[in-house]
Amino acid sequence: FVFSFSNGTLKIRSEYEKVKPVQAGKTLKDAYLAASLKHFPFNGQTPPEEMFTKPQFNNWIEIAVSGVTQQGSEDYIDAIESNGFPCGVLMLDGGWMIQHGSMIFNPETFPHPKKMFEKIRSLGYKGILWTSNFMSADNRREYLDYRLSWPRKKPLLLESNEYPGEECIVHWWSGKSVTFDLTNPEALNEFADILEKFRKEYGFDGFKFDGGDPEFFRGKAKFHNPDAKECDFTYAYNLLGLHFPFHEFRIGYKTGGMPIIIRLQDIPHTWKGLEDALYNVQTAGLMGYPYTIGDMIGGGLSDSYSPGKPFSHKLFVRSCQIQALMPMMQFSAAPWRVLTPEECDICRKFAQLHTSFGDYIMKQVRHAAETGEPIVRTMEYEFPGQGFNRKMPQYMFGPDYLVAPVINEDDSVRIELPEGDWDTAVLELKGARFRPSVYIDSIKVSSSEGGMT
């Protein structure tokens, strides 16, 4: 379907079905909960607690800047500990394979990978390793095994729609590849078995699942399920998250109600990027995705961290401060490398703030898993009929905390309080370079004829 807004009217058009208006209750919350119950009911299952109660670290930006090696990865692990940052989950990003889909560490750059995961476990972290659904379509062992040596398994690969009987060659950001046809349950189970065997061999906890984008296959693929569309491949890919509770996806389809974790796609290191990520997390909650990360702190677009590119220390700190009061927060670019010691201290304190909210966050996670309610809630969702029915940077973090993030370079923020008695909680960080200039102990807000007072 397609939709548009015109003069306050929502217009929806579909070429596939007759669109019928459905009313549920009188508020956005009523409508969302009714839709959730009908279309993506939650079953009480939650992702692992470690994903929420402490910050996550992902070495993507660091390897994009300095290259992918075991030594570099272990240095990053050591630095988290030596700089006093709390960490629940550590993600090792791509570049460790000989070739895509090989599930073989490059022996030249990762000579002792088991040792690396032993270090992660010894520090009490959970380890997650990058992978994707793709296999390099060249002269490598795994692909040839499927194509030539094991003819009975050839149907497990995605078939080309353009060249019947041949594998579908997919062009993605790392070249040309083939993939298992995950709409085939046998292929999905085979892929899950390969991943689980590899995970157990090296002793880590789960996978960062890259790829899965439906546009890669549009018009090119013939699926095992003749009724399947490209987005159904994405849905099948997301089901791997049920096999591996410690996971992350960059794309999701029809997984509302499931304990699936999504990190929204990489944003640039800009104030506009920060603002977009903030709005997108609010929107994700209203689509049935309460377990969503806006992006890596400071932005996950690696080009933003290339030598010579403008880097804003203030923007990085603001990004960290916002994620501290989100369900999950994830560092990538090392604060101790890109910031001054004073600024790094601010980020450390906000990482500790997030950890101090662990019990409250898990209470909201369990509530979301039972009811479907978002954790990050728009103001209109929580306070209907008070003039909040528009895009706003401020949001409710569960039912108890109103968060009004500073997303402007000039340090200004406009805060609109709903009716009620409000206490303000301000973290005063000694020696902090960026901190609020106005402190209010409490404020009472009531309705009046002229609006809010």
Tab-separated table of C-alpha atoms in Angstrom:
chain	number	residue	atom	x	y	z
A	1	PHE	CA	0.000	0.000	0.000
A	2	VAL	CA	0.955	3.627	-0.344
A	3	PHE	CA	-0.164	6.457	1.880
A	4	SER	CA	-0.082	10.232	1.985
A	5	PHE	CA	-1.247	13.083	4.195
A	6	SER	CA	-3.168	16.003	2.709
A	7	ASN	CA	-4.904	18.762	4.701
A	8	GLY	CA	-4.977	16.611	7.819
A	9	THR	CA	-6.391	13.575	5.998
A	10	LEU	CA	-4.603	10.242	5.744
A	11	LYS	CA	-5.103	8.635	2.338
A	12	ILE	CA	-4.268	4.956	1.766
A	13	ARG	CA	-4.303	3.126	-1.550
A	14	SER	CA	-3.554	-0.513	-2.295
A	15	GLU	CA	-3.445	-2.487	-5.529
A	16	TYR	CA	-3.667	-5.776	-3.634
A	17	GLU	CA	-6.592	-5.494	-1.254
A	18	LYS	CA	-9.555	-3.316	-0.377
A	19	VAL	CA	-8.569	-0.867	2.315
A	20	LYS	CA	-11.138	-0.671	5.105
A	21	PRO	CA	-10.921	1.839	7.957
A	22	VAL	CA	-10.840	0.189	11.368
A	23	GLN	CA	-11.396	2.059	14.599
A	24	ALA	CA	-10.114	0.934	17.983
A	25	GLY	CA	-10.642	3.194	20.959
A	26	LYS	CA	-10.052	6.923	20.843
A	27	THR	CA	-6.301	7.380	21.212
A	28	LEU	CA	-3.074	6.481	19.440
A	29	LYS	CA	-2.326	4.032	22.263
A	30	ASP	CA	-5.727	2.331	21.841
A	31	ALA	CA	-5.187	1.995	18.099
A	32	TYR	CA	-1.633	0.678	18.424
A	33	LEU	CA	-2.486	-1.938	21.059
A	34	ALA	CA	-5.445	-3.182	19.010
A	35	ALA	CA	-3.285	-3.455	15.874
A	36	SER	CA	-0.532	-5.190	17.809
A	37	LEU	CA	-2.912	-7.732	19.314
A	38	LYS	CA	-4.345	-8.560	15.896
A	39	HIS	CA	-1.305	-8.437	13.623
A	40	PHE	CA	1.830	-8.921	15.743
A	41	PRO	CA	0.922	-10.224	19.212
A	42	PHE	CA	3.759	-10.445	21.724
A	43	ASN	CA	4.323	-13.769	23.475
A	44	GLY	CA	6.260	-12.755	26.580
A	45	GLN	CA	9.696	-13.735	25.236
A	46	THR	CA	12.454	-11.159	25.659
A	47	PRO	CA	15.957	-10.819	24.207
A	48	PRO	CA	18.783	-11.515	26.701
A	49	GLU	CA	19.113	-9.161	29.643
A	50	GLU	CA	22.796	-8.446	28.893
A	51	MET	CA	21.773	-6.635	25.684
A	52	PHE	CA	19.971	-3.980	27.758
A	53	THR	CA	21.465	-3.586	31.224
A	54	LYS	CA	24.958	-2.540	30.134
A	55	PRO	CA	26.302	-0.771	27.033
A	56	GLN	CA	27.261	-2.770	23.959
A	57	PHE	CA	30.548	-2.248	22.124
A	58	ASN	CA	31.009	-2.935	18.403
A	59	ASN	CA	34.456	-2.515	16.848
A	60	TRP	CA	33.146	-1.588	13.382
A	61	ILE	CA	34.439	2.002	13.296
A	62	GLU	CA	37.781	1.010	14.791
A	63	ILE	CA	38.429	-1.691	12.179
A	64	ALA	CA	37.183	0.609	9.408
A	65	VAL	CA	39.825	3.133	10.474
A	66	SER	CA	42.763	0.862	11.310
A	67	GLY	CA	42.024	-2.492	9.632
A	68	VAL	CA	40.786	-5.895	10.786
A	69	THR	CA	43.179	-7.963	12.874
A	70	GLN	CA	42.975	-10.108	15.966
A	71	GLN	CA	45.514	-7.907	17.707
A	72	GLY	CA	43.474	-4.784	16.959
A	73	SER	CA	40.302	-6.509	18.198
A	74	GLU	CA	42.005	-7.578	21.431
A	75	ASP	CA	43.409	-4.090	21.935
A	76	TYR	CA	39.855	-2.732	21.689
A	77	ILE	CA	38.662	-5.299	24.233
A	78	ASP	CA	41.475	-4.387	26.635
A	79	ALA	CA	40.795	-0.661	26.240
A	80	ILE	CA	37.131	-1.030	27.251
A	81	GLU	CA	38.279	-2.541	30.526
A	82	SER	CA	41.246	-0.238	31.166
A	83	ASN	CA	39.146	2.875	30.523
A	84	GLY	CA	36.542	1.789	33.060
A	85	PHE	CA	33.538	1.436	30.764
A	86	PRO	CA	30.824	-1.063	31.696
A	87	CYS	CA	30.151	-3.581	28.905
A	88	GLY	CA	27.579	-6.323	28.568
A	89	VAL	CA	28.024	-7.430	24.952
A	90	LEU	CA	31.014	-7.115	22.654
A	91	MET	CA	30.479	-7.374	18.887
A	92	LEU	CA	33.333	-8.182	16.529
A	93	ASP	CA	32.458	-6.868	13.087
A	94	GLY	CA	33.281	-8.110	9.581
A	95	GLY	CA	36.528	-8.809	7.782
A	96	TRP	CA	37.586	-11.875	9.771
A	97	MET	CA	36.582	-14.448	7.089
A	98	ILE	CA	38.827	-15.669	4.293
A	99	GLN	CA	35.880	-15.043	1.972
A	100	HIS	CA	32.215	-14.304	2.583
A	101	GLY	CA	30.369	-17.372	3.816
A	102	SER	CA	33.524	-19.402	4.399
A	103	MET	CA	33.138	-19.514	8.220
A	104	ILE	CA	36.936	-19.720	8.305
A	105	PHE	CA	39.044	-17.140	10.146
A	106	ASN	CA	41.807	-15.631	8.046
A	107	PRO	CA	44.878	-17.284	9.635
A	108	GLU	CA	47.142	-14.376	8.675
A	109	THR	CA	45.123	-11.772	10.575
A	110	PHE	CA	43.386	-14.001	13.173
A	111	PRO	CA	45.956	-16.651	14.131
A	112	HIS	CA	44.324	-17.639	17.462
A	113	PRO	CA	40.619	-16.675	17.427
A	114	LYS	CA	39.710	-18.999	20.319
A	115	LYS	CA	42.071	-17.019	22.532
A	116	MET	CA	40.214	-13.834	21.600
A	117	PHE	CA	36.859	-15.250	22.693
A	118	GLU	CA	38.411	-16.643	25.868
A	119	LYS	CA	39.448	-13.077	26.718
A	120	ILE	CA	35.893	-11.837	26.125
A	121	ARG	CA	34.473	-14.521	28.407
A	122	SER	CA	37.090	-13.893	31.104
A	123	LEU	CA	35.911	-10.268	31.348
A	124	GLY	CA	32.302	-11.365	31.774
A	125	TYR	CA	31.152	-10.049	28.379
A	126	LYS	CA	29.005	-11.874	25.853
A	127	GLY	CA	30.597	-12.198	22.405
A	128	ILE	CA	28.814	-11.627	19.094
A	129	LEU	CA	30.473	-12.173	15.702
A	130	TRP	CA	29.585	-10.584	12.362
A	131	THR	CA	28.199	-12.760	9.571
A	132	SER	CA	25.861	-12.454	6.581
A	133	ASN	CA	23.665	-14.670	4.429
A	134	PHE	CA	26.053	-14.417	1.460
A	135	MET	CA	28.688	-16.814	0.080
A	136	SER	CA	31.294	-15.509	-2.343
A	137	ALA	CA	30.480	-16.811	-5.826
A	138	ASP	CA	33.991	-17.735	-6.801
A	139	ASN	CA	36.364	-20.700	-6.738
A	140	ARG	CA	36.161	-21.395	-3.033
A	141	ARG	CA	35.500	-24.632	-1.275
A	142	GLU	CA	32.092	-24.028	0.314
A	143	TYR	CA	30.430	-22.723	-2.832
A	144	LEU	CA	31.875	-25.493	-5.004
A	145	ASP	CA	30.766	-28.076	-2.461
A	146	TYR	CA	27.194	-26.938	-2.805
A	147	ARG	CA	27.283	-26.524	-6.554
A	148	LEU	CA	29.310	-29.543	-7.688
A	149	SER	CA	30.202	-32.025	-4.973
A	150	TRP	CA	26.785	-32.277	-3.355
A	151	PRO	CA	24.182	-32.116	-6.141
A	152	ARG	CA	21.402	-33.001	-3.735
A	153	LYS	CA	22.110	-29.783	-1.841
A	154	LYS	CA	22.140	-27.503	-4.843
A	155	PRO	CA	18.401	-26.719	-4.441
A	156	LEU	CA	19.266	-25.137	-1.087
A	157	LEU	CA	20.856	-22.210	-2.945
A	158	LEU	CA	18.667	-19.379	-4.200
A	159	GLU	CA	17.845	-19.933	-7.876
A	160	SER	CA	18.038	-17.323	-10.587
A	161	ASN	CA	14.799	-16.084	-12.086
A	162	GLU	CA	16.673	-14.856	-15.159
A	163	TYR	CA	18.614	-18.090	-15.783
A	164	PRO	CA	16.521	-21.094	-14.640
A	165	GLY	CA	18.568	-23.885	-13.121
A	166	GLU	CA	21.423	-21.525	-12.205
A	167	GLU	CA	22.198	-19.914	-8.880
A	168	CYS	CA	21.080	-16.345	-8.356
A	169	ILE	CA	24.160	-14.103	-8.379
A	170	VAL	CA	23.486	-11.160	-6.073
A	171	HIS	CA	25.318	-7.838	-6.258
A	172	TRP	CA	25.740	-6.302	-2.805
A	173	TRP	CA	28.206	-3.896	-1.193
A	174	SER	CA	30.906	-6.568	-0.903
A	175	GLY	CA	30.734	-7.844	-4.470
A	176	LYS	CA	28.922	-10.745	-6.131
A	177	SER	CA	27.624	-13.637	-4.055
A	178	VAL	CA	25.154	-16.488	-3.810
A	179	THR	CA	22.972	-17.275	-0.812
A	180	PHE	CA	20.935	-20.040	0.727
A	181	ASP	CA	17.263	-19.798	-0.223
A	182	LEU	CA	16.055	-19.144	3.299
A	183	THR	CA	12.405	-19.383	2.239
A	184	ASN	CA	13.182	-23.112	2.021
A	185	PRO	CA	12.939	-24.455	5.609
A	186	GLU	CA	15.583	-27.090	4.803
A	187	ALA	CA	18.037	-24.384	3.691
A	188	LEU	CA	17.241	-22.236	6.729
A	189	ASN	CA	17.917	-25.186	9.058
A	190	GLU	CA	21.127	-26.033	7.209
A	191	PHE	CA	22.402	-22.467	7.583
A	192	ALA	CA	21.417	-22.403	11.267
A	193	ASP	CA	23.255	-25.698	11.831
A	194	ILE	CA	26.423	-24.354	10.146
A	195	LEU	CA	26.314	-21.243	12.311
A	196	GLU	CA	25.680	-23.166	15.531
A	197	LYS	CA	28.525	-25.607	14.879
A	198	PHE	CA	30.878	-22.678	14.227
A	199	ARG	CA	29.673	-20.799	17.334
A	200	LYS	CA	30.289	-23.797	19.571
A	201	GLU	CA	33.708	-24.467	18.071
A	202	TYR	CA	35.015	-21.011	18.989
A	203	GLY	CA	32.990	-20.408	22.138
A	204	PHE	CA	31.077	-17.188	21.495
A	205	ASP	CA	27.415	-16.345	22.044
A	206	GLY	CA	25.737	-15.185	18.841
A	207	PHE	CA	25.863	-13.292	15.566
A	208	LYS	CA	25.517	-9.823	14.121
A	209	PHE	CA	23.489	-10.647	10.997
A	210	ASP	CA	24.311	-8.304	8.132
A	211	GLY	CA	22.570	-8.248	4.742
A	212	GLY	CA	19.084	-9.645	4.205
A	213	ASP	CA	17.938	-6.606	2.228
A	214	PRO	CA	15.013	-7.464	-0.089
A	215	GLU	CA	16.121	-5.064	-2.839
A	216	PHE	CA	19.134	-7.277	-3.575
A	217	PHE	CA	16.813	-9.958	-4.962
A	218	ARG	CA	14.124	-7.866	-6.638
A	219	GLY	CA	13.229	-9.467	-9.962
A	220	LYS	CA	16.318	-11.705	-9.893
A	221	ALA	CA	15.369	-14.589	-7.611
A	222	LYS	CA	13.158	-17.633	-7.957
A	223	PHE	CA	12.251	-18.725	-4.446
A	224	HIS	CA	11.598	-22.248	-3.172
A	225	ASN	CA	8.216	-21.016	-2.004
A	226	PRO	CA	6.511	-19.895	-5.227
A	227	ASP	CA	4.340	-17.436	-3.302
A	228	ALA	CA	7.325	-15.808	-1.573
A	229	LYS	CA	8.303	-12.210	-2.219
A	230	GLU	CA	11.679	-10.614	-1.588
A	231	CYS	CA	10.577	-9.377	1.828
A	232	ASP	CA	9.731	-12.958	2.833
A	233	PHE	CA	13.437	-13.752	2.469
A	234	THR	CA	14.134	-10.991	4.983
A	235	TYR	CA	11.525	-12.436	7.342
A	236	ALA	CA	13.078	-15.912	7.100
A	237	TYR	CA	16.514	-14.411	7.755
A	238	ASN	CA	15.170	-12.699	10.883
A	239	LEU	CA	13.981	-16.076	12.194
A	240	LEU	CA	17.636	-16.949	12.810
A	241	GLY	CA	17.380	-14.564	15.750
A	242	LEU	CA	15.169	-17.142	17.451
A	243	HIS	CA	18.000	-19.698	17.108
A	244	PHE	CA	20.597	-17.259	18.473
A	245	PRO	CA	19.159	-15.016	21.230
A	246	PHE	CA	22.345	-12.906	21.275
A	247	HIS	CA	22.055	-11.210	17.884
A	248	GLU	CA	21.590	-8.007	15.947
A	249	PHE	CA	19.940	-7.354	12.574
A	250	ARG	CA	20.183	-4.252	10.417
A	251	ILE	CA	16.851	-4.936	8.743
A	252	GLY	CA	13.577	-6.466	9.830
A	253	TYR	CA	10.289	-7.512	8.301
A	254	LYS	CA	7.159	-8.758	10.051
A	255	THR	CA	9.004	-9.557	13.279
A	256	GLY	CA	6.871	-7.316	15.480
A	257	GLY	CA	6.055	-9.295	18.611
A	258	MET	CA	9.245	-11.365	18.408
A	259	PRO	CA	12.339	-10.990	20.633
A	260	ILE	CA	14.335	-9.648	17.679
A	261	ILE	CA	16.900	-6.829	18.048
A	262	ILE	CA	17.243	-4.314	15.230
A	263	ARG	CA	19.934	-1.656	14.859
A	264	LEU	CA	18.784	0.947	12.396
A	265	GLN	CA	21.025	1.483	9.414
A	266	ASP	CA	24.223	3.499	9.716
A	267	ILE	CA	23.773	7.245	10.087
A	268	PRO	CA	26.377	9.931	9.315
A	269	HIS	CA	28.165	11.844	12.051
A	270	THR	CA	25.911	14.904	11.694
A	271	TRP	CA	23.334	16.659	13.861
A	272	LYS	CA	20.698	15.818	11.259
A	273	GLY	CA	21.683	12.142	11.446
A	274	LEU	CA	21.328	12.190	15.231
A	275	GLU	CA	17.887	13.784	14.957
A	276	ASP	CA	16.734	11.255	12.341
A	277	ALA	CA	17.863	8.311	14.479
A	278	LEU	CA	15.957	9.712	17.446
A	279	TYR	CA	12.719	9.993	15.461
A	280	ASN	CA	13.206	6.580	13.870
A	281	VAL	CA	13.434	4.836	17.250
A	282	GLN	CA	10.127	6.458	18.246
A	283	THR	CA	8.560	5.301	14.983
A	284	ALA	CA	9.940	1.769	15.358
A	285	GLY	CA	8.114	1.426	18.663
A	286	LEU	CA	4.817	2.188	16.929
A	287	MET	CA	5.575	-0.527	14.348
A	288	GLY	CA	6.000	-3.248	16.972
A	289	TYR	CA	9.811	-3.050	17.313
A	290	PRO	CA	10.521	-2.071	20.939
A	291	TYR	CA	14.041	-3.571	20.911
A	292	THR	CA	15.650	-1.067	18.533
A	293	ILE	CA	18.978	0.797	18.556
A	294	GLY	CA	19.026	4.131	16.714
A	295	ASP	CA	22.623	3.559	15.601
A	296	MET	CA	26.115	3.436	17.027
A	297	ILE	CA	26.991	6.370	19.288
A	298	GLY	CA	28.311	9.185	17.110
A	299	GLY	CA	27.023	7.490	13.952
A	300	GLY	CA	27.917	4.191	12.305
A	301	LEU	CA	28.732	5.479	8.832
A	302	SER	CA	32.426	4.664	8.643
A	303	ASP	CA	33.230	7.392	6.076
A	304	SER	CA	32.425	9.969	8.748
A	305	TYR	CA	35.520	8.847	10.638
A	306	SER	CA	37.921	8.953	7.702
A	307	PRO	CA	41.031	11.128	8.106
A	308	GLY	CA	40.297	14.725	7.253
A	309	LYS	CA	36.526	14.468	7.732
A	310	PRO	CA	35.030	16.992	10.182
A	311	PHE	CA	34.407	15.478	13.600
A	312	SER	CA	32.309	17.134	16.317
A	313	HIS	CA	33.258	16.212	19.867
A	314	LYS	CA	30.049	17.784	21.127
A	315	LEU	CA	27.915	15.728	18.741
A	316	PHE	CA	29.564	12.495	19.877
A	317	VAL	CA	28.942	13.348	23.546
A	318	ARG	CA	25.322	14.324	22.859
A	319	SER	CA	24.766	11.026	21.023
A	320	CYS	CA	26.126	9.146	24.035
A	321	GLN	CA	23.921	11.112	26.438
A	322	ILE	CA	20.777	10.342	24.430
A	323	GLN	CA	21.478	6.621	24.153
A	324	ALA	CA	22.053	6.386	27.901
A	325	LEU	CA	18.288	6.769	28.306
A	326	MET	CA	17.324	4.318	25.573
A	327	PRO	CA	16.657	0.572	25.909
A	328	MET	CA	20.132	-0.170	24.527
A	329	MET	CA	23.260	1.893	23.923
A	330	GLN	CA	26.083	0.886	21.604
A	331	PHE	CA	29.568	2.354	21.245
A	332	SER	CA	31.727	1.759	18.197
A	333	ALA	CA	34.255	4.557	17.684
A	334	ALA	CA	36.363	4.364	20.839
A	335	PRO	CA	35.619	7.377	23.080
A	336	TRP	CA	39.157	7.215	24.498
A	337	ARG	CA	40.539	7.602	20.946
A	338	VAL	CA	38.263	10.271	19.454
A	339	LEU	CA	37.594	12.442	22.534
A	340	THR	CA	39.585	14.397	25.080
A	341	PRO	CA	40.020	12.761	28.525
A	342	GLU	CA	37.431	15.173	29.932
A	343	GLU	CA	34.886	14.276	27.249
A	344	CYS	CA	35.637	10.571	27.589
A	345	ASP	CA	34.854	10.918	31.296
A	346	ILE	CA	31.433	12.346	30.432
A	347	CYS	CA	30.696	9.343	28.199
A	348	ARG	CA	31.883	6.954	30.914
A	349	LYS	CA	29.497	8.534	33.427
A	350	PHE	CA	26.575	8.262	31.013
A	351	ALA	CA	27.460	4.629	30.312
A	352	GLN	CA	27.294	4.124	34.069
A	353	LEU	CA	23.974	5.997	34.144
A	354	HIS	CA	22.561	3.534	31.625
A	355	THR	CA	23.770	0.656	33.792
A	356	SER	CA	22.126	2.219	36.863
A	357	PHE	CA	18.823	2.155	34.951
A	358	GLY	CA	19.210	-1.592	34.281
A	359	ASP	CA	16.386	-2.764	36.550
A	360	TYR	CA	14.004	-0.119	35.202
A	361	ILE	CA	14.921	-0.957	31.589
A	362	MET	CA	14.341	-4.680	32.122
A	363	LYS	CA	10.991	-3.922	33.719
A	364	GLN	CA	10.014	-2.092	30.512
A	365	VAL	CA	11.440	-4.885	28.321
A	366	ARG	CA	9.340	-7.497	30.130
A	367	HIS	CA	6.297	-5.229	29.943
A	368	ALA	CA	6.822	-4.787	26.191
A	369	ALA	CA	7.146	-8.551	25.735
A	370	GLU	CA	3.823	-9.106	27.499
A	371	THR	CA	1.784	-6.205	26.127
A	372	GLY	CA	3.558	-4.951	22.998
A	373	GLU	CA	3.827	-1.437	24.418
A	374	PRO	CA	6.817	0.552	23.144
A	375	ILE	CA	9.663	1.307	25.529
A	376	VAL	CA	10.484	4.585	23.784
A	377	ARG	CA	7.066	6.234	23.488
A	378	THR	CA	5.962	9.303	21.599
A	379	MET	CA	4.427	12.045	23.733
A	380	GLU	CA	1.053	11.628	22.025
A	381	TYR	CA	1.062	7.911	22.852
A	382	GLU	CA	1.456	8.560	26.579
A	383	PHE	CA	-0.411	11.886	26.869
A	384	PRO	CA	-3.228	12.019	24.293
A	385	GLY	CA	-5.144	15.186	23.615
A	386	GLN	CA	-2.590	17.602	25.061
A	387	GLY	CA	-1.219	18.947	21.788
A	388	PHE	CA	1.596	16.436	21.272
A	389	ASN	CA	0.290	14.893	18.050
A	390	ARG	CA	3.314	15.862	15.971
A	391	LYS	CA	6.971	14.978	15.488
A	392	MET	CA	8.881	15.852	18.666
A	393	PRO	CA	12.432	15.067	19.792
A	394	GLN	CA	11.337	14.615	23.406
A	395	TYR	CA	9.908	11.229	24.333
A	396	MET	CA	8.816	9.083	27.242
A	397	PHE	CA	11.237	6.405	28.390
A	398	GLY	CA	8.671	3.945	29.673
A	399	PRO	CA	5.877	5.546	31.699
A	400	ASP	CA	8.046	7.319	34.287
A	401	TYR	CA	10.713	9.427	32.539
A	402	LEU	CA	10.328	12.262	30.064
A	403	VAL	CA	13.570	12.674	28.117
A	404	ALA	CA	14.189	15.986	26.334
A	405	PRO	CA	17.466	15.492	24.438
A	406	VAL	CA	19.654	18.325	23.207
A	407	ILE	CA	19.968	17.749	19.465
A	408	ASN	CA	20.991	21.261	18.422
A	409	GLU	CA	24.562	22.410	18.067
A	410	ASP	CA	23.725	25.648	19.932
A	411	ASP	CA	22.871	23.612	23.078
A	412	SER	CA	19.269	24.845	23.127
A	413	VAL	CA	16.286	22.620	23.854
A	414	ARG	CA	12.558	23.316	24.047
A	415	ILE	CA	10.752	21.195	26.622
A	416	GLU	CA	6.974	20.808	26.648
A	417	LEU	CA	5.592	19.226	29.801
A	418	PRO	CA	2.219	17.452	30.003
A	419	GLU	CA	-0.207	18.035	32.834
A	420	GLY	CA	0.951	16.831	36.247
A	421	ASP	CA	3.651	17.280	38.858
A	422	TRP	CA	7.154	16.875	37.435
A	423	ASP	CA	10.497	16.553	39.180
A	424	THR	CA	13.577	17.289	37.113
A	425	ALA	CA	16.600	15.033	37.315
A	426	VAL	CA	19.799	16.626	36.062
A	427	LEU	CA	23.171	14.911	36.092
A	428	GLU	CA	25.749	17.492	37.082
A	429	LEU	CA	29.110	16.200	35.935
A	430	LYS	CA	31.979	17.969	37.605
A	431	GLY	CA	34.300	19.487	35.068
A	432	ALA	CA	31.897	18.578	32.263
A	433	ARG	CA	32.275	20.689	29.206
A	434	PHE	CA	28.693	20.252	28.019
A	435	ARG	CA	26.016	20.513	30.660
A	436	PRO	CA	22.675	22.274	31.159
A	437	SER	CA	22.870	25.894	32.230
A	438	VAL	CA	19.456	26.005	33.935
A	439	TYR	CA	18.464	23.822	36.904
A	440	ILE	CA	14.867	23.393	38.098
A	441	ASP	CA	13.965	21.271	41.099
A	442	SER	CA	10.305	20.697	40.258
A	443	ILE	CA	7.446	22.140	38.267
A	444	LYS	CA	3.678	21.752	38.325
A	445	VAL	CA	1.837	21.769	35.016
A	446	SER	CA	-1.939	22.194	34.786
A	447	SER	CA	-4.409	22.892	32.029
A	448	SER	CA	-5.981	26.312	31.705
A	449	GLU	CA	-8.200	28.065	29.252
A	450	GLY	CA	-5.171	29.425	27.467
A	451	GLY	CA	-3.450	26.063	27.205
A	452	MET	CA	-0.696	24.578	29.387
A	453	THR	CA	0.737	26.673	32.224
